[in-house]
Amino acid sequence: MRSRALAVILVLLSGLLWAQPARAEVEHPRQKWMRDSTAGLFLHWGMFTAPRHLDCAAWERDVTGGGWTADYWVDEARKLGASYIVLATFHSRLGYARPWPSKIPGSCATERDLLGELVAAGKAKDVRIILYMTDDPQWHSEQGVQTLDSAAYSAYKGRQVDLTTRDGFGMYSYDLFFEVMENYADLAGFWIDNDNAYWEQNKLYEQIRERRPSWLLSNNNEDTPIMDTVSNEQKTGMTPSYDYPQAAWTPMPRLVEADYKLPTTGQWWYDGGNHPVDTRLSTGRYITNAGSSMKSLMAETPMVNGRFPPQQEAFNDFMAGWVPPIRSSLYGTEGGGYMYGGMQPGFWNDGAHGVVTVEPGARTQYVHVVTRPRTDHVRLRDNGYWVTRVSDLRTGRSLRFHQSAGHLTILGVTDWDPYDTVFKVETAGQRFYHDKIRATAPELVDGNFSTYWDNKGQLPISTTLDLGHRRALTSLAVNQREWSPTYARESFGRPEDSARVKDYRVYLSSDGKIWGKPVRTGALPSARGVQFIDLGEQRARYVKLEVLNTWGGPQAPRYHRQLQIDEIKVAYAHPFSVGPAAPLEAEHADRAGGARPDLCRTCSGHLRITGLRHGTLTFDDVTAPEDGTYRLQLDHTSGTDTSVKVAVNGAAPIEVPVKADARDVPVATALAVPLRKGANTIVLSASAAGIDRIAVAPLPPASQVPTTTLTVEPGGLQWAGPGQQAIKVSATLRLDADDQLDQVRLAPAAPQGWTVQGDPATAATLRLGQTLSATWTLTSPPGQDVTPADIPITAAFQVLGRPAQTSKQVRVRPRPADRVWMREAEDSVNQLGSAGITGCGPCSGGQKVRNLGGGPDAYVLFENVSVPSAGTYTLFADYTVNGPRSFFVTVNGGTPVEVRVDGVGNNTPYTTRVPVTLGAGQNTIKIHNDTGSAPDLDRLSLG
């Protein structure tokens, strides 16, 4: 969108996360400088920077005496390639310090105008300054002293104001916004850490727009329509770990930041330690964010004198030399494979992973190989771009390449950068996609990524494309809306999951009435960027895509059964290069007997080898760098179930099953084979399949765990009553990525004395998206009460001949004698609405439910609350809270009862008691607050 940033575009955009804006200023000329940027520098710095200061004047003396200069921060930002600095001193955990002289009393303010000096230094060197503002007063006495002066502010306002309340703090900070706007015209905007109701009621943001129309507004962890930027804070848990965009949930063209700490350990602010910076992780984030049109907002931890700890300075110096040779691929570019065009990012061949950036128009693209393949070539989907030249951006050296069957293969790479090898790919543009297509969902073919097809929760669902008349077609290119993470996760207590296509079917028709059997069935990976459904060589007028299900699970209601697709393109051919061949093409191997070449326009090199029932195909140029076991991939076609015999270096052949698929769409099967150093011979025979190519690479590291999802219910700590108990346990294993699983077995391991009713679930293989499920009844030893037990539910399998497993536990504990019923808030049998589960070490079971209250949809509903007789019981609610809050208890749909609580620290469990009247047998208890924020809930019990 940098190519369009000179236009004034107001986009009507719905479906952004948390809020659904009616008229969001998604694109605006004031954003141009940030859209043109790649990164920013996030600085948390204040009174409580180590060594902490409890007196504002003493802190300022040490800042000045230590030699603080604004130019140092600006220069360090420039080393990182950062175009802006976000200064976080008015921070709830850093003493609410204001680094500027203020006429408004209420918290620490300096006499020296540090903010003004920083703004001036940044302006002189083209680095913009954005001021952080918090909405949160709850940490006002965290250090044992009061950092908010309600009396002074009350005297200033001429009325009583309690700054420790959200309304009072909202009024105080509201005044500060206007003071800053008045005094610092060259500031670039505000970075706002969540909203305050007082600001919203008094139209703060609208007034900022009116007074400072060129300033940007950023909001943390939510999408507010009036804001320019959505910021995503410290996302972790991705595979690979550096691929930060996998956890993002805001679709382009929304301006998005990725906020993350550069120090690997420690706080967001300087805590006294010289913490290391993981160069691999940090550069990977920097590159993958750029490849997704996200801004890297990198947090460093300045000391009291403003300087960074040595390891952070060293990283900045490294970046100052590492980025410039590839600067053209990061500045003035957008993420490739999305709305701006470009080849497909993500996982490539032989363990490779990376992103693509594109110049305006996408004729020139940059392939960033962040994780190099285990071989000397890179193979990725070309998305119809006809490649004319490939070169190494750092060295300028031209590279050989091959293009066919929708793939670009960059050959003979020997000079790999340890963090990002960048290939400049010059193209003649995108070719071979049909135009003038109509669809039952017109948004899919309008070329406009601000409109999209929404299934509105309906599954299965289908859409039909009309090509106008009978035409050739080979594949579909599907751009799904990037409004969800790529995998199930908890983010600040909110459940998230992937709202993307899993299982699909494609039908073809000449008249739109008679469809016949599907020409392709399969599963799409849960991945960002354009995804492809290959159809082989087909002719039809109508194409129907049926989506059977999506990846998102019911634990994340916002994403469950939801689907949004921006665009679908229909290809009728693929670019083809005349230059060097891709390695190990079947048509270049030795044939004997009935083996013969067969035209296959969707195969690599446009040929495959068939006739192996009575013939052989010999690859005698398979080289290995050393003796060992390697991954052999067979790309084959077959319309029926068959097998292929594989013989390596004259050994007895291995029979490899081949599942039926489209008869002229190559699919891959991988196996482990022993190879010796140097040349090896691989012979394929006795098969009805067509062989397109083979590929050989070292095995993935033994430590690499296949990407699976194992769901076990019940989830959460289980409290068992006296006597013998039986627990019903269900489990489902799903393969999310990587090679197929073989010899799969799913079963519980019963503790000593326990019995299991139900057989293990088994499967010969599992492929992408497939599942294996089972249910068992586990019964505790007879004649005694349940004792503590951790029952593992284990999925064991083989991947490329190596054993692996994943496991989850069902944790059982005896209920205390003074309780007649007890259940964790995070138990999977509860309904959570829009609330979510988060870790809590001191809490029972190590988890709690967060984000309760603030609306009618954020609650915990405990169903099947069983008591032996009707009567009044004492409800014990275990919770954590920081400051005064309320929750409501509603029993069996009756009148809600408000319960007011108070506490210090969100990791300190408290207990409150509430009398409740229950009926004999099953009851429901709902914990909620429809108007205000509620405490976090650990568990409920009845005495």
Coordinates of C-alpha atoms in Angstrom, one line a residue, residues 117-359:
E117 CA 15.0 17.6 23.7
L118 CA 14.2 14.2 22.3
V119 CA 11.6 15.6 19.9
A120 CA 14.1 18.2 18.6
A121 CA 16.9 15.6 18.3
G122 CA 14.6 13.3 16.4
K123 CA 13.4 16.0 14.0
A124 CA 17.0 16.9 13.2
K125 CA 17.8 13.3 12.2
D126 CA 14.4 12.3 10.7
V127 CA 13.4 10.1 13.6
R128 CA 9.8 10.8 14.9
I129 CA 8.9 10.6 18.6
I130 CA 5.6 9.1 19.8
L131 CA 4.6 9.4 23.5
Y132 CA 3.3 6.4 25.4
M133 CA 0.2 7.0 27.6
T134 CA -1.4 4.5 30.0
D135 CA -5.0 4.2 31.2
D136 CA -4.1 2.1 34.3
P137 CA -3.8 3.4 37.8
Q138 CA -3.7 0.0 39.6
W139 CA 0.1 0.0 40.2
H140 CA 0.1 3.3 42.1
S141 CA 1.6 1.8 45.3
E142 CA 3.5 -1.2 43.9
Q143 CA 6.8 0.0 45.3
G144 CA 5.4 0.7 48.8
V145 CA 5.1 4.5 48.1
Q146 CA 2.2 6.4 46.6
T147 CA 3.1 7.6 43.1
L148 CA -0.2 9.4 42.4
D149 CA -0.9 12.6 44.3
S150 CA -4.7 12.8 44.5
A151 CA -4.6 15.8 46.9
A152 CA -2.4 17.9 44.7
Y153 CA -4.5 17.2 41.6
S154 CA -7.8 17.7 43.5
A155 CA -6.5 21.2 44.6
Y156 CA -5.6 21.9 41.0
K157 CA -9.1 20.9 39.7
G158 CA -11.0 22.5 42.6
R159 CA -12.8 19.3 43.3
Q160 CA -12.1 15.9 45.0
V161 CA -10.6 13.4 42.6
D162 CA -9.1 10.0 43.5
L163 CA -6.4 9.3 41.0
T164 CA -6.2 5.6 42.1
T165 CA -9.6 5.0 40.5
R166 CA -10.0 4.6 36.7
D167 CA -12.3 7.6 36.4
G168 CA -10.1 9.8 38.4
F169 CA -7.0 8.7 36.6
G170 CA -8.8 9.1 33.3
M171 CA -9.5 12.7 34.1
Y172 CA -5.9 13.4 35.1
S173 CA -4.4 11.7 32.1
Y174 CA -7.0 13.4 29.9
D175 CA -5.6 16.7 31.0
L176 CA -2.1 15.5 30.2
F177 CA -3.0 14.7 26.6
F178 CA -4.0 18.3 26.1
E179 CA -0.9 19.7 27.8
V180 CA 1.3 17.7 25.5
M181 CA -0.6 18.6 22.4
E182 CA -0.3 22.3 23.4
N183 CA 3.5 22.2 24.1
Y184 CA 5.0 19.7 21.6
A185 CA 3.8 20.5 18.0
D186 CA 6.5 18.3 16.5
L187 CA 5.5 15.1 18.4
A188 CA 4.3 12.4 16.0
G189 CA 1.4 11.1 18.1
F190 CA 0.4 8.9 21.1
W191 CA 0.9 5.2 21.8
I192 CA -2.0 4.4 24.0
D193 CA -1.9 1.3 26.3
N194 CA -5.6 0.4 26.2
D195 CA -8.6 2.6 26.7
N196 CA -10.1 4.5 29.6
A197 CA -13.9 5.1 29.8
Y198 CA -13.4 8.7 30.8
W199 CA -11.4 9.3 27.6
E200 CA -14.1 7.7 25.5
Q201 CA -17.0 9.5 27.2
N202 CA -15.3 12.9 26.7
K203 CA -14.3 12.2 23.0
L204 CA -10.6 12.4 23.6
Y205 CA -9.5 10.8 20.4
E206 CA -11.8 13.0 18.3
Q207 CA -10.3 16.1 19.9
I208 CA -6.8 14.8 19.2
R209 CA -7.8 14.4 15.5
E210 CA -9.2 17.9 15.5
R211 CA -6.2 19.6 17.2
R212 CA -3.4 17.5 15.8
P213 CA -4.6 16.0 12.5
S214 CA -1.2 14.9 11.5
W215 CA -0.5 12.8 14.6
L216 CA -0.8 9.1 14.8
L217 CA -2.8 7.2 17.4
S218 CA -1.8 3.6 18.3
N219 CA -3.7 1.2 20.6
N220 CA -2.3 -1.8 22.3
N221 CA -3.8 -5.3 21.8
E222 CA -7.2 -4.1 20.4
D223 CA -8.5 -2.6 17.2
T224 CA -10.2 0.8 17.9
P225 CA -11.7 2.3 14.7
I226 CA -10.3 5.8 15.2
M227 CA -6.8 4.6 15.8
D228 CA -4.2 4.5 13.0
T229 CA -2.3 1.5 14.3
V230 CA -3.0 -1.8 16.0
S231 CA -0.1 -3.0 18.2
N232 CA 0.5 -6.7 19.0
E233 CA 2.4 -7.2 22.2
Q234 CA 5.1 -9.8 22.8
K235 CA 3.7 -12.8 20.9
T236 CA 5.5 -16.1 21.5
G237 CA 5.0 -19.8 20.9
M238 CA 5.3 -19.8 17.1
T239 CA 7.0 -22.4 14.9
P240 CA 9.5 -21.2 13.9
S241 CA 9.8 -19.0 17.0
Y242 CA 10.8 -15.9 15.0
D243 CA 7.7 -15.9 12.8
Y244 CA 5.9 -13.2 14.8
P245 CA 3.1 -12.7 12.2
Q246 CA 1.7 -16.1 12.8
A247 CA 0.2 -14.7 16.0
A248 CA -1.1 -11.5 14.5
W249 CA -4.9 -11.0 14.0
T250 CA -5.3 -7.8 12.0
P251 CA -5.7 -8.0 8.2
M252 CA -4.0 -5.7 5.7
P253 CA -4.2 -2.8 4.9
R254 CA -4.5 -2.0 8.6
L255 CA -1.3 -0.4 9.9
V256 CA 0.1 -3.0 12.4
E257 CA 3.0 -3.1 14.8
A258 CA 4.7 -6.1 16.4
D259 CA 6.0 -5.1 19.9
Y260 CA 8.7 -7.3 21.3
K261 CA 11.6 -7.2 23.7
L262 CA 15.1 -7.4 22.3
P263 CA 16.6 -8.7 25.6
T264 CA 15.8 -12.4 25.8
T265 CA 15.1 -12.3 29.5
G266 CA 14.2 -9.7 32.1
Q267 CA 11.5 -6.9 32.2
W268 CA 10.5 -4.4 29.5
W269 CA 12.5 -1.9 31.5
Y270 CA 16.1 -2.0 32.8
D271 CA 16.1 -4.2 35.9
G272 CA 19.8 -4.1 36.6
G273 CA 20.8 -7.0 34.3
N274 CA 22.8 -7.1 31.1
H275 CA 20.4 -9.5 29.5
P276 CA 21.4 -11.2 26.2
V277 CA 19.8 -10.5 22.9
D278 CA 19.0 -13.5 20.7
T279 CA 20.3 -12.4 17.3
R280 CA 18.6 -15.2 15.5
L281 CA 15.2 -14.6 17.0
S282 CA 15.4 -10.8 16.7
T283 CA 16.6 -10.6 13.1
G284 CA 14.0 -13.3 12.2
R285 CA 11.2 -11.2 13.7
Y286 CA 12.5 -8.1 11.9
I287 CA 12.4 -9.9 8.5
T288 CA 9.2 -11.8 8.9
N289 CA 7.4 -8.7 10.1
A290 CA 8.6 -6.8 7.0
G291 CA 7.4 -9.7 4.9
S292 CA 3.9 -9.3 6.4
S293 CA 3.7 -5.5 6.2
M294 CA 4.1 -5.2 10.0
K295 CA 6.3 -2.7 11.8
S296 CA 8.9 -4.1 14.2
L297 CA 8.6 -2.1 17.4
M298 CA 11.7 -3.3 19.3
A299 CA 11.9 -2.7 23.0
E300 CA 15.3 -1.9 24.5
T301 CA 15.9 -1.1 28.2
P302 CA 17.8 2.2 28.8
M303 CA 19.5 2.6 32.1
V304 CA 19.0 5.7 34.3
N305 CA 21.6 7.7 32.2
G306 CA 19.8 6.6 29.0
R307 CA 22.5 4.3 27.7
F308 CA 21.7 0.7 26.8
P309 CA 23.3 -2.3 28.5
P310 CA 26.3 -3.6 26.6
Q311 CA 24.6 -6.6 24.9
Q312 CA 21.9 -4.4 23.5
E313 CA 24.4 -1.8 22.2
A314 CA 26.3 -4.7 20.6
F315 CA 23.1 -5.8 18.8
N316 CA 22.5 -2.3 17.6
D317 CA 26.0 -2.2 16.2
F318 CA 25.5 -5.5 14.4
M319 CA 22.2 -4.3 12.8
A320 CA 24.0 -1.1 11.7
G321 CA 26.2 -3.3 9.4
W322 CA 23.8 -6.2 8.7
V323 CA 20.8 -4.3 7.3
P324 CA 22.2 -1.8 4.7
P325 CA 23.2 -4.5 2.1
I326 CA 19.5 -5.7 2.0
R327 CA 17.9 -2.3 2.7
S328 CA 16.2 -2.2 -0.7
S329 CA 14.3 -5.4 0.2
L330 CA 12.9 -3.9 3.4
Y331 CA 12.3 -0.2 2.7
G332 CA 9.6 0.8 0.2
T333 CA 8.3 -2.7 0.0
E334 CA 5.3 -4.7 1.2
G335 CA 4.7 -8.2 2.3
G336 CA 4.5 -10.6 -0.6
G337 CA 1.8 -13.2 -1.1
Y338 CA -0.9 -11.0 0.2
M339 CA -2.9 -8.1 -1.2
Y340 CA 0.1 -6.6 -2.8
G341 CA 0.9 -9.6 -4.9
G342 CA 4.0 -11.7 -4.8
M343 CA 5.1 -15.3 -4.4
Q344 CA 4.1 -17.5 -1.5
P345 CA 5.7 -17.1 1.9
G346 CA 6.0 -19.6 4.7
F347 CA 7.5 -23.1 4.7
W348 CA 9.4 -24.2 1.6
N349 CA 11.4 -27.2 0.7
D350 CA 13.6 -29.3 3.0
G351 CA 13.0 -27.3 6.2
A352 CA 13.3 -23.9 4.6
H353 CA 11.2 -21.0 5.9
G354 CA 11.0 -17.4 4.9
V355 CA 9.0 -14.5 3.5
V356 CA 8.7 -12.4 0.4
T357 CA 8.8 -8.7 0.0
V358 CA 7.7 -6.9 -3.1
E359 CA 8.3 -3.5 -4.7

